Amino acid sequence: MSEDTFTITANGKTTGPIPMSALKKAAGQDVCKQTTEMFSDTDMGTEASQTIAAGQLRAFIERIERLEEEKKTVADDIKDVYAEAKGTGFDTKAIRTLIRLRKQDQAERDEAQTILDLYMAAMGMA
């Protein structure tokens, strides 16, 4: 028994066949369940499925684009804070290291320091 497949046409471009399982995985089981409950088996044609899938895809893409824009804004804000710290006389490389270290727990920091000490001794730097 082969799985149902769908094609999506948007802006004059058509995708290859998309298995229903891929749509369920991309949209989540609940959304696909709601979709199949909206139409009876006789009403649920390829065209209706394409429209719903295209709308879901568009919604996912728009959400990702919005989040990417927010990420860019936050990254710009962080860059501004580093520039302000540098302008005040702080070493931004040291600040970045401190931020990275604060993300680690004490055991991770101890392990990294032990490895660094070992490598420095191997290179004759200790």
C-alpha positions as a Markdown table, in Angstrom:
| # | Residue | x | y | z |
|---|---|---|---|---|
| 1 | Met | 0.0 | 0.0 | 0.0 |
| 2 | Ser | 1.6 | 3.3 | -1.1 |
| 3 | Glu | 1.4 | 6.4 | 1.1 |
| 4 | Asp | -0.6 | 9.4 | -0.1 |
| 5 | Thr | 1.5 | 12.2 | -1.6 |
| 6 | Phe | 0.8 | 15.8 | -2.4 |
| 7 | Thr | 2.3 | 18.5 | -4.6 |
| 8 | Ile | 2.3 | 22.1 | -3.7 |
| 9 | Thr | 2.0 | 24.9 | -6.2 |
| 10 | Ala | 2.9 | 28.4 | -5.1 |
| 11 | Asn | 4.0 | 31.4 | -7.2 |
| 12 | Gly | 3.8 | 29.2 | -10.3 |
| 13 | Lys | 6.3 | 26.7 | -9.0 |
| 14 | Thr | 5.3 | 23.1 | -8.1 |
| 15 | Thr | 7.1 | 20.8 | -5.7 |
| 16 | Gly | 7.7 | 17.1 | -6.3 |
| 17 | Pro | 5.5 | 14.6 | -4.5 |
| 18 | Ile | 5.5 | 15.1 | -0.7 |
| 19 | Pro | 4.5 | 12.1 | 1.4 |
| 20 | Met | 1.7 | 12.7 | 4.0 |
| 21 | Ser | 4.1 | 11.6 | 6.7 |
| 22 | Ala | 6.5 | 14.4 | 5.8 |
| 23 | Leu | 3.7 | 16.9 | 6.1 |
| 24 | Lys | 2.6 | 15.5 | 9.4 |
| 25 | Lys | 6.2 | 15.7 | 10.7 |
| 26 | Ala | 6.6 | 19.2 | 9.5 |
| 27 | Ala | 3.3 | 20.5 | 10.7 |
| 28 | Gly | 2.8 | 18.3 | 13.8 |
| 29 | Gln | 0.3 | 15.6 | 14.2 |
| 30 | Asp | -2.4 | 17.9 | 15.7 |
| 31 | Val | -2.4 | 20.2 | 12.7 |
| 32 | Cys | -2.8 | 17.3 | 10.2 |
| 33 | Lys | -5.5 | 15.8 | 12.4 |
| 34 | Gln | -7.4 | 19.0 | 12.3 |
| 35 | Thr | -6.9 | 19.3 | 8.6 |
| 36 | Thr | -8.3 | 15.8 | 7.9 |
| 37 | Glu | -11.3 | 16.5 | 10.3 |
| 38 | Met | -12.1 | 19.7 | 8.3 |
| 39 | Phe | -12.9 | 17.8 | 5.1 |
| 40 | Ser | -14.6 | 14.4 | 4.6 |
| 41 | Asp | -12.8 | 11.8 | 2.6 |
| 42 | Thr | -14.8 | 12.7 | -0.5 |
| 43 | Asp | -14.2 | 16.5 | 0.0 |
| 44 | Met | -10.5 | 16.1 | 0.8 |
| 45 | Gly | -9.0 | 16.5 | -2.6 |
| 46 | Thr | -5.5 | 17.2 | -3.6 |
| 47 | Glu | -6.3 | 20.9 | -4.2 |
| 48 | Ala | -7.6 | 21.4 | -0.6 |
| 49 | Ser | -4.6 | 19.6 | 0.8 |
| 50 | Gln | -2.2 | 21.7 | -1.3 |
| 51 | Thr | -3.9 | 24.9 | -0.1 |
| 52 | Ile | -3.7 | 23.9 | 3.5 |
| 53 | Ala | -0.1 | 22.6 | 3.3 |
| 54 | Ala | 1.0 | 25.8 | 1.4 |
| 55 | Gly | -0.6 | 27.9 | 4.1 |
| 56 | Gln | 1.1 | 26.0 | 6.8 |
| 57 | Leu | 4.4 | 26.2 | 5.0 |
| 58 | Arg | 4.0 | 29.9 | 4.5 |
| 59 | Ala | 3.3 | 30.4 | 8.2 |
| 60 | Phe | 6.4 | 28.4 | 9.2 |
| 61 | Ile | 8.6 | 30.4 | 6.8 |
| 62 | Glu | 7.1 | 33.7 | 8.0 |
| 63 | Arg | 7.7 | 32.8 | 11.7 |
| 64 | Ile | 11.3 | 31.8 | 10.9 |
| 65 | Glu | 11.9 | 35.0 | 9.0 |
| 66 | Arg | 10.5 | 37.0 | 12.0 |
| 67 | Leu | 12.7 | 35.2 | 14.4 |
| 68 | Glu | 15.8 | 35.6 | 12.2 |
| 69 | Glu | 15.1 | 39.4 | 12.1 |
| 70 | Glu | 14.8 | 39.4 | 15.9 |
| 71 | Lys | 18.1 | 37.4 | 16.1 |
| 72 | Lys | 19.8 | 40.0 | 13.9 |
| 73 | Thr | 18.5 | 42.8 | 16.1 |
| 74 | Val | 19.8 | 41.1 | 19.3 |
| 75 | Ala | 23.2 | 40.4 | 17.7 |
| 76 | Asp | 23.4 | 44.1 | 16.7 |
| 77 | Asp | 22.6 | 45.1 | 20.3 |
| 78 | Ile | 25.3 | 42.8 | 21.7 |
| 79 | Lys | 27.8 | 44.3 | 19.2 |
| 80 | Asp | 26.9 | 47.7 | 20.5 |
| 81 | Val | 27.5 | 46.7 | 24.1 |
| 82 | Tyr | 30.9 | 45.3 | 23.2 |
| 83 | Ala | 31.7 | 48.6 | 21.4 |
| 84 | Glu | 30.6 | 50.5 | 24.5 |
| 85 | Ala | 32.7 | 48.3 | 26.8 |
| 86 | Lys | 35.7 | 48.8 | 24.5 |
| 87 | Gly | 35.2 | 52.5 | 24.4 |
| 88 | Thr | 35.2 | 52.5 | 28.2 |
| 89 | Gly | 38.6 | 50.8 | 28.2 |
| 90 | Phe | 37.7 | 47.1 | 28.8 |
| 91 | Asp | 39.3 | 44.3 | 26.8 |
| 92 | Thr | 36.5 | 42.8 | 24.8 |
| 93 | Lys | 38.4 | 39.6 | 24.2 |
| 94 | Ala | 38.6 | 39.0 | 27.9 |
| 95 | Ile | 34.9 | 39.9 | 28.3 |
| 96 | Arg | 34.0 | 37.3 | 25.6 |
| 97 | Thr | 36.1 | 34.7 | 27.4 |
| 98 | Leu | 34.4 | 35.5 | 30.7 |
| 99 | Ile | 31.0 | 35.1 | 29.1 |
| 100 | Arg | 31.9 | 31.8 | 27.6 |
| 101 | Leu | 33.3 | 30.6 | 31.0 |
| 102 | Arg | 30.2 | 31.7 | 32.8 |
| 103 | Lys | 28.1 | 29.4 | 30.6 |
| 104 | Gln | 30.1 | 26.4 | 31.8 |
| 105 | Asp | 29.7 | 24.8 | 35.2 |
| 106 | Gln | 32.7 | 24.5 | 37.6 |
| 107 | Ala | 33.5 | 20.9 | 36.6 |
| 108 | Glu | 33.7 | 21.9 | 32.9 |
| 109 | Arg | 35.9 | 24.9 | 33.7 |
| 110 | Asp | 38.2 | 22.7 | 35.8 |
| 111 | Glu | 38.5 | 20.1 | 33.1 |
| 112 | Ala | 39.3 | 22.8 | 30.4 |
| 113 | Gln | 41.9 | 24.4 | 32.7 |
| 114 | Thr | 43.5 | 21.0 | 33.4 |
| 115 | Ile | 43.8 | 20.2 | 29.7 |
| 116 | Leu | 45.2 | 23.7 | 29.0 |
| 117 | Asp | 47.8 | 23.2 | 31.7 |
| 118 | Leu | 48.7 | 19.8 | 30.3 |
| 119 | Tyr | 49.1 | 21.2 | 26.8 |
| 120 | Met | 51.1 | 24.2 | 28.0 |
| 121 | Ala | 53.5 | 21.9 | 29.9 |
| 122 | Ala | 53.9 | 19.7 | 26.8 |
| 123 | Met | 54.8 | 22.8 | 24.8 |
| 124 | Gly | 57.3 | 24.0 | 27.5 |
| 125 | Met | 55.2 | 27.0 | 28.3 |
| 126 | Ala | 54.5 | 26.1 | 32.0 |
